[in-house]
Amino acid sequence: MKKINGGICAAKGFKASGMYCGIKTSGTDSQNPDMPHKNDICMYVSDTVCTTAAVYTQNKVKGAPITVTKANLEKSGNKAVAVIANSKNANTCNVDGIEKAEKMCALVADELNIPKEQVVVASTGVIGLVLPIEPVEKAVPLLAQKLDYHGNAEAASAIMTTDTVMKEYAVEFEIGGKICHLGGMAKGSGMIHPNMATTLNFITTDCSISHALLQKTLSDIVKITYNCLSVDGDTSTNDMVCLMANGMAENKTIDCFDENYNTFKAALYEVMANLTKMLAKDGEGATKLIMCEVNGAKNEEESVICAKSVICSPLVKTAMFGADANCGRILGAIGYADIEIDPLKIDVSYISSKGCIDVCKGGYVIPFSEEKAKEILLDDEVTIKVNLNQGSFGITAYGCDLTYDYVKINGDYRS
Amino acid sequence: MKKINGGICAAKGFKASGMYCGIKTSGTDSQNPDMPHKNDICMYVSDTVCTTAAVYTQNKVKGAPITVTKANLEKSGNKAVAVIANSKNANTCNVDGIEKAEKMCALVADELNIPKEQVVVASTGVIGLVLPIEPVEKAVPLLAQKLDYHGNAEAASAIMTTDTVMKEYAVEFEIGGKICHLGGMAKGSGMIHPNMATTLNFITTDCSISHALLQKTLSDIVKITYNCLSVDGDTSTNDMVCLMANGMAENKTIDCFDENYNTFKAALYEVMANLTKMLAKDGEGATKLIMCEVNGAKNEEESVICAKSVICSPLVKTAMFGADANCGRILGAIGYADIEIDPLKIDVSYISSKGCIDVCKGGYVIPFSEEKAKEILLDDEVTIKVNLNQGSFGITAYGCDLTYDYVKINGDYRS
């Protein structure tokens, strides 16, 4: 497997486009003052009908696009051809939300001459603001015209909200002698605390695979990637991961748990884990990526709960911002995680490219060099390694530090 | 019932003292640079043996003082005479933690000539730092000498960590013709997210009441006061509420659920609810008190889960800091709370001394005056009123905004 460029256009037969259409009409974009006309809408389309899998937010207050996409994929038997997505407005908690999300699908369907049930729609941005449909109406024909087999970056930039960098990742792999591709794009960077789903993530592949296995792999990998990610503990109303497979690599369709399935699963993990890391590192206001690697848990579920408890703790996050080796906060966060543990078995170390240092053994903080610890924690990627010494399961959770800029960005997001 | 002064010395027969003993030896106190020699240890003592109730943190990583206090009260049959508490060091996750906590009890017991099982010990401060016992050894005789029936403020200031104000509250009430008093002191202001317990809180009363009812009232009131409080979502390892009743008011002992019991319960609620508010308002870096009043829940438990979800949301907290009426974040936080709700029944309003404004009706954000909302949210006490319209239960949860200063205070707490 090798890393390649191309994001959602890395797979054969996927064209994409993005543009600025003026969904937010109140002048310049206060979050990105240097980019007054950043793309705010995008489309991508497969040359052939795709088998499509998706996972959605578990928030009970759901964005209208989530409801409409879910209904479409049910009606179409999990087939999709096109995706339309916008930023700047979540189209959530609005009286006319469903109507507008359906209208977006209808516009795309008419333009591309496809059934509207084969259109996936997604929106991200402010909740509770009526979505202006006129800019979308004007944009759809232009987006269709601009569709390009190298249009991935135009699309990826259009789903950014408070993100500071575009998030794309893609790989190439082989299935039965055929070269396959799988790539994706994602948006962060606040209201990220996935719960059996995640923030907006779009993945495409030219690999041929049955819907049952496509959905199973996606659900399995989400658990150990996006669902192990938290920026701020707030689960969004509009989370979605959509994975489309158009089969244009012409491999023999994967339909059982064989070696080919394992290869596909590894490729999906590679892309989703890397997008997860990018999302964490670009968390709102973040200066560094924090990973918590938990080992020695009794089962996978407990390892996830423990690792997420650590990366979600505001006190751990602020300590990491200050490069302060305050290991008591980590023990505190492990202690209030809803799992059965023996506190007197816990070991904790800090790891980064600058080295590794043990700070807790058997539940007691041990003497360590504060200087060395500081050097390690000043790196921009830090791993907090926890061993519960109670079993053989492990996981890594992804998060970031809590900084002044998080407060600044969110003190007045809407203005 | 009337509000009175006196804190833990409001009740007859309670003497208190506090002083600086140098538990933190590394120079001045960086959190309070203006108070280099702020009190760091205190003691309070009843003239007679007290029936004592307590609740403790549910964090599985527990401070040694919690373990020792629990054991003492078990051995003494829930009787206590004296309390010793220090700040600057939590005596938690240290190999010699239990030994040191027991030593603190022994020092007090020897000095006062009482059984060491009748001593309650509490510590708050940095976790994982060995507690120097010499300053405590030197302090105990001095604290005993300084004991005073008006020493409450000396004690209350000694348990402060990053608190900016002392927290005391007391009331006077009548039981069967006898005047009773009940008062307390508390410390905040970070690592506050109580779970069937709370941060350090000490309450005394001269009312006579059976241990069974004392413990039941305390546990009941904790649920609707401290356990509805969150500053930062981090449950401390050293949380404790200790309630001592010495019976010196000479009322007929309360031992059944009669009118007198209700009066006592109301007094305890009054003191604990007010201390809870003070803790929230003085949350680390906070500029305002945020209350979330949830009504229309199916039961009390769901109302608590919903209200806490709102006041714990970093996005709600930062919006409140910015006085931004971003009601979508409130709906988001209700939606991910672990309760069954119908999103299309939710109403939301903002209330403060500046007025009241409806922002959401039946799950949809409604048009409202941003100007009026801003004025309301700029107040230093704001209530977010939520009606789930699904039942008849309600509760208020207490929290605060998330500000630059929270990050500053916690970026390097230990230095």
mmCIF file of N, CA and C in Angstrom, chain A residues 95-158:
data_model
loop_
_atom_site.group_PDB
_atom_site.id
_atom_site.type_symbol
_atom_site.label_atom_id
_atom_site.label_comp_id
_atom_site.label_asym_id
_atom_site.label_seq_id
_atom_site.Cartn_x
_atom_site.Cartn_y
_atom_site.Cartn_z
ATOM 1 N N VAL A 95 -37.300 25.366 10.312
ATOM 2 C CA VAL A 95 -38.618 24.833 9.925
ATOM 3 C C VAL A 95 -38.577 24.261 8.509
ATOM 4 N N ASP A 96 -37.841 24.927 7.604
ATOM 5 C CA ASP A 96 -37.836 24.493 6.208
ATOM 6 C C ASP A 96 -36.591 23.667 5.855
ATOM 7 N N GLY A 97 -35.957 23.078 6.874
ATOM 8 C CA GLY A 97 -34.690 22.369 6.649
ATOM 9 C C GLY A 97 -34.802 21.199 5.684
ATOM 10 N N ILE A 98 -35.774 20.336 5.905
ATOM 11 C CA ILE A 98 -35.939 19.144 5.063
ATOM 12 C C ILE A 98 -36.213 19.556 3.611
ATOM 13 N N GLU A 99 -37.125 20.503 3.475
ATOM 14 C CA GLU A 99 -37.490 21.020 2.146
ATOM 15 C C GLU A 99 -36.261 21.523 1.388
ATOM 16 N N LYS A 100 -35.402 22.275 2.085
ATOM 17 C CA LYS A 100 -34.211 22.834 1.440
ATOM 18 C C LYS A 100 -33.201 21.733 1.091
ATOM 19 N N ALA A 101 -33.027 20.777 1.990
ATOM 20 C CA ALA A 101 -32.067 19.690 1.719
ATOM 21 C C ALA A 101 -32.551 18.851 0.535
ATOM 22 N N GLU A 102 -33.872 18.622 0.473
ATOM 23 C CA GLU A 102 -34.424 17.872 -0.671
ATOM 24 C C GLU A 102 -34.261 18.663 -1.961
ATOM 25 N N LYS A 103 -34.436 19.962 -1.854
ATOM 26 C CA LYS A 103 -34.279 20.834 -3.024
ATOM 27 C C LYS A 103 -32.847 20.745 -3.568
ATOM 28 N N MET A 104 -31.867 20.716 -2.648
ATOM 29 C CA MET A 104 -30.463 20.607 -3.080
ATOM 30 C C MET A 104 -30.249 19.322 -3.887
ATOM 31 N N CYS A 105 -30.836 18.215 -3.416
ATOM 32 C CA CYS A 105 -30.704 16.944 -4.132
ATOM 33 C C CYS A 105 -31.390 17.029 -5.497
ATOM 34 N N ALA A 106 -32.570 17.650 -5.522
ATOM 35 C CA ALA A 106 -33.331 17.744 -6.776
ATOM 36 C C ALA A 106 -32.566 18.573 -7.808
ATOM 37 N N LEU A 107 -31.939 19.663 -7.342
ATOM 38 C CA LEU A 107 -31.166 20.512 -8.261
ATOM 39 C C LEU A 107 -30.034 19.718 -8.917
ATOM 40 N N VAL A 108 -29.337 18.935 -8.100
ATOM 41 C CA VAL A 108 -28.221 18.128 -8.607
ATOM 42 C C VAL A 108 -28.737 17.047 -9.551
ATOM 43 N N ALA A 109 -29.815 16.388 -9.140
ATOM 44 C CA ALA A 109 -30.387 15.301 -9.946
ATOM 45 C C ALA A 109 -30.806 15.814 -11.317
ATOM 46 N N ASP A 110 -31.491 16.968 -11.346
ATOM 47 C CA ASP A 110 -31.932 17.556 -12.615
ATOM 48 C C ASP A 110 -30.741 17.900 -13.501
ATOM 49 N N GLU A 111 -29.734 18.511 -12.893
ATOM 50 C CA GLU A 111 -28.564 18.959 -13.643
ATOM 51 C C GLU A 111 -27.813 17.770 -14.247
ATOM 52 N N LEU A 112 -27.714 16.690 -13.471
ATOM 53 C CA LEU A 112 -26.906 15.547 -13.924
ATOM 54 C C LEU A 112 -27.757 14.461 -14.569
ATOM 55 N N ASN A 113 -29.063 14.668 -14.532
ATOM 56 C CA ASN A 113 -29.988 13.694 -15.094
ATOM 57 C C ASN A 113 -29.869 12.318 -14.424
ATOM 58 N N ILE A 114 -29.936 12.351 -13.124
ATOM 59 C CA ILE A 114 -29.891 11.105 -12.340
ATOM 60 C C ILE A 114 -31.072 11.126 -11.358
ATOM 61 N N PRO A 115 -31.456 9.960 -10.805
ATOM 62 C CA PRO A 115 -32.539 9.960 -9.809
ATOM 63 C C PRO A 115 -32.100 10.744 -8.566
ATOM 64 N N LYS A 116 -33.010 11.512 -7.965
ATOM 65 C CA LYS A 116 -32.604 12.347 -6.820
ATOM 66 C C LYS A 116 -32.276 11.504 -5.583
ATOM 67 N N GLU A 117 -32.762 10.250 -5.575
ATOM 68 C CA GLU A 117 -32.427 9.363 -4.456
ATOM 69 C C GLU A 117 -30.958 8.948 -4.486
ATOM 70 N N GLN A 118 -30.300 9.205 -5.628
ATOM 71 C CA GLN A 118 -28.881 8.835 -5.726
ATOM 72 C C GLN A 118 -27.963 10.023 -5.420
ATOM 73 N N VAL A 119 -28.544 11.042 -4.770
ATOM 74 C CA VAL A 119 -27.738 12.195 -4.371
ATOM 75 C C VAL A 119 -27.604 12.222 -2.841
ATOM 76 N N VAL A 120 -26.369 12.393 -2.389
ATOM 77 C CA VAL A 120 -26.084 12.560 -0.958
ATOM 78 C C VAL A 120 -25.924 14.050 -0.701
ATOM 79 N N VAL A 121 -26.554 14.551 0.392
ATOM 80 C CA VAL A 121 -26.436 15.983 0.706
ATOM 81 C C VAL A 121 -25.878 16.149 2.116
ATOM 82 N N ALA A 122 -24.999 17.139 2.288
ATOM 83 C CA ALA A 122 -24.413 17.401 3.603
ATOM 84 C C ALA A 122 -24.219 18.900 3.774
ATOM 85 N N SER A 123 -24.406 19.378 5.000
ATOM 86 C CA SER A 123 -24.220 20.799 5.293
ATOM 87 C C SER A 123 -23.485 20.938 6.612
ATOM 88 N N THR A 124 -22.662 21.968 6.720
ATOM 89 C CA THR A 124 -21.961 22.222 7.985
ATOM 90 C C THR A 124 -21.841 23.722 8.185
ATOM 91 N N GLY A 125 -21.923 24.166 9.430
ATOM 92 C CA GLY A 125 -21.849 25.600 9.710
ATOM 93 C C GLY A 125 -22.761 25.958 10.862
ATOM 94 N N VAL A 126 -23.316 27.150 10.830
ATOM 95 C CA VAL A 126 -24.150 27.628 11.932
ATOM 96 C C VAL A 126 -25.487 26.880 11.959
ATOM 97 N N ILE A 127 -25.905 26.509 13.182
ATOM 98 C CA ILE A 127 -27.187 25.842 13.383
ATOM 99 C C ILE A 127 -28.271 26.901 13.592
ATOM 100 N N GLY A 128 -29.465 26.645 13.049
ATOM 101 C CA GLY A 128 -30.610 27.498 13.370
ATOM 102 C C GLY A 128 -30.695 28.770 12.543
ATOM 103 N N LEU A 129 -30.028 28.763 11.407
ATOM 104 C CA LEU A 129 -30.069 29.904 10.496
ATOM 105 C C LEU A 129 -30.689 29.369 9.212
ATOM 106 N N VAL A 130 -31.708 30.071 8.688
ATOM 107 C CA VAL A 130 -32.366 29.597 7.471
ATOM 108 C C VAL A 130 -31.352 29.563 6.320
ATOM 109 N N LEU A 131 -31.309 28.446 5.580
ATOM 110 C CA LEU A 131 -30.372 28.309 4.459
ATOM 111 C C LEU A 131 -30.917 29.050 3.244
ATOM 112 N N PRO A 132 -30.164 30.010 2.710
ATOM 113 C CA PRO A 132 -30.642 30.676 1.488
ATOM 114 C C PRO A 132 -30.450 29.727 0.300
ATOM 115 N N ILE A 133 -31.521 29.441 -0.437
ATOM 116 C CA ILE A 133 -31.422 28.430 -1.496
ATOM 117 C C ILE A 133 -30.984 29.049 -2.835
ATOM 118 N N GLU A 134 -31.188 30.367 -2.989
ATOM 119 C CA GLU A 134 -30.847 31.016 -4.278
ATOM 120 C C GLU A 134 -29.381 30.807 -4.663
ATOM 121 N N PRO A 135 -28.441 31.045 -3.750
ATOM 122 C CA PRO A 135 -27.035 30.835 -4.142
ATOM 123 C C PRO A 135 -26.775 29.392 -4.592
ATOM 124 N N VAL A 136 -27.473 28.435 -3.976
ATOM 125 C CA VAL A 136 -27.289 27.028 -4.342
ATOM 126 C C VAL A 136 -27.851 26.793 -5.742
ATOM 127 N N GLU A 137 -29.025 27.366 -6.010
ATOM 128 C CA GLU A 137 -29.644 27.221 -7.342
ATOM 129 C C GLU A 137 -28.711 27.732 -8.434
ATOM 130 N N LYS A 138 -28.096 28.856 -8.157
ATOM 131 C CA LYS A 138 -27.180 29.432 -9.155
ATOM 132 C C LYS A 138 -25.904 28.603 -9.274
ATOM 133 N N ALA A 139 -25.484 28.004 -8.158
ATOM 134 C CA ALA A 139 -24.185 27.316 -8.139
ATOM 135 C C ALA A 139 -24.214 25.957 -8.838
ATOM 136 N N VAL A 140 -25.328 25.233 -8.703
ATOM 137 C CA VAL A 140 -25.337 23.838 -9.174
ATOM 138 C C VAL A 140 -24.927 23.681 -10.650
ATOM 139 N N PRO A 141 -25.491 24.460 -11.577
ATOM 140 C CA PRO A 141 -25.053 24.302 -12.983
ATOM 141 C C PRO A 141 -23.564 24.602 -13.161
ATOM 142 N N LEU A 142 -23.070 25.598 -12.422
ATOM 143 C CA LEU A 142 -21.647 25.955 -12.522
ATOM 144 C C LEU A 142 -20.771 24.832 -11.953
ATOM 145 N N LEU A 143 -21.201 24.269 -10.836
ATOM 146 C CA LEU A 143 -20.450 23.151 -10.239
ATOM 147 C C LEU A 143 -20.393 21.990 -11.223
ATOM 148 N N ALA A 144 -21.501 21.730 -11.897
ATOM 149 C CA ALA A 144 -21.553 20.622 -12.861
ATOM 150 C C ALA A 144 -20.575 20.883 -14.008
ATOM 151 N N GLN A 145 -20.561 22.123 -14.493
ATOM 152 C CA GLN A 145 -19.634 22.509 -15.572
ATOM 153 C C GLN A 145 -18.179 22.326 -15.170
ATOM 154 N N LYS A 146 -17.889 22.695 -13.908
ATOM 155 C CA LYS A 146 -16.509 22.700 -13.426
ATOM 156 C C LYS A 146 -16.003 21.325 -13.006
ATOM 157 N N LEU A 147 -16.846 20.309 -13.024
ATOM 158 C CA LEU A 147 -16.421 18.976 -12.552
ATOM 159 C C LEU A 147 -15.132 18.544 -13.251
ATOM 160 N N ASP A 148 -14.194 18.034 -12.448
ATOM 161 C CA ASP A 148 -12.867 17.755 -12.992
ATOM 162 C C ASP A 148 -12.281 16.537 -12.264
ATOM 163 N N TYR A 149 -11.575 15.667 -12.991
ATOM 164 C CA TYR A 149 -10.957 14.495 -12.361
ATOM 165 C C TYR A 149 -9.832 14.896 -11.398
ATOM 166 N N HIS A 150 -9.463 16.174 -11.411
ATOM 167 C CA HIS A 150 -8.476 16.676 -10.445
ATOM 168 C C HIS A 150 -9.066 17.785 -9.582
ATOM 169 N N GLY A 151 -10.370 17.769 -9.404
ATOM 170 C CA GLY A 151 -11.035 18.864 -8.681
ATOM 171 C C GLY A 151 -11.117 18.655 -7.176
ATOM 172 N N ASN A 152 -10.400 17.645 -6.672
ATOM 173 C CA ASN A 152 -10.511 17.307 -5.240
ATOM 174 C C ASN A 152 -10.237 18.458 -4.286
ATOM 175 N N ALA A 153 -9.214 19.276 -4.580
ATOM 176 C CA ALA A 153 -8.864 20.347 -3.641
ATOM 177 C C ALA A 153 -9.933 21.449 -3.644
ATOM 178 N N GLU A 154 -10.526 21.702 -4.796
ATOM 179 C CA GLU A 154 -11.613 22.685 -4.867
ATOM 180 C C GLU A 154 -12.770 22.245 -3.953
ATOM 181 N N ALA A 155 -13.016 20.947 -3.947
ATOM 182 C CA ALA A 155 -14.097 20.422 -3.101
ATOM 183 C C ALA A 155 -13.688 20.435 -1.631
ATOM 184 N N ALA A 156 -12.463 19.978 -1.354
ATOM 185 C CA ALA A 156 -12.015 19.872 0.038
ATOM 186 C C ALA A 156 -11.986 21.237 0.718
ATOM 187 N N SER A 157 -11.660 22.273 -0.038
ATOM 188 C CA SER A 157 -11.621 23.604 0.582
ATOM 189 C C SER A 157 -13.034 24.130 0.850
ATOM 190 N N ALA A 158 -13.998 23.628 0.109
ATOM 191 C CA ALA A 158 -15.370 24.138 0.259
ATOM 192 C C ALA A 158 -16.058 23.647 1.524
#
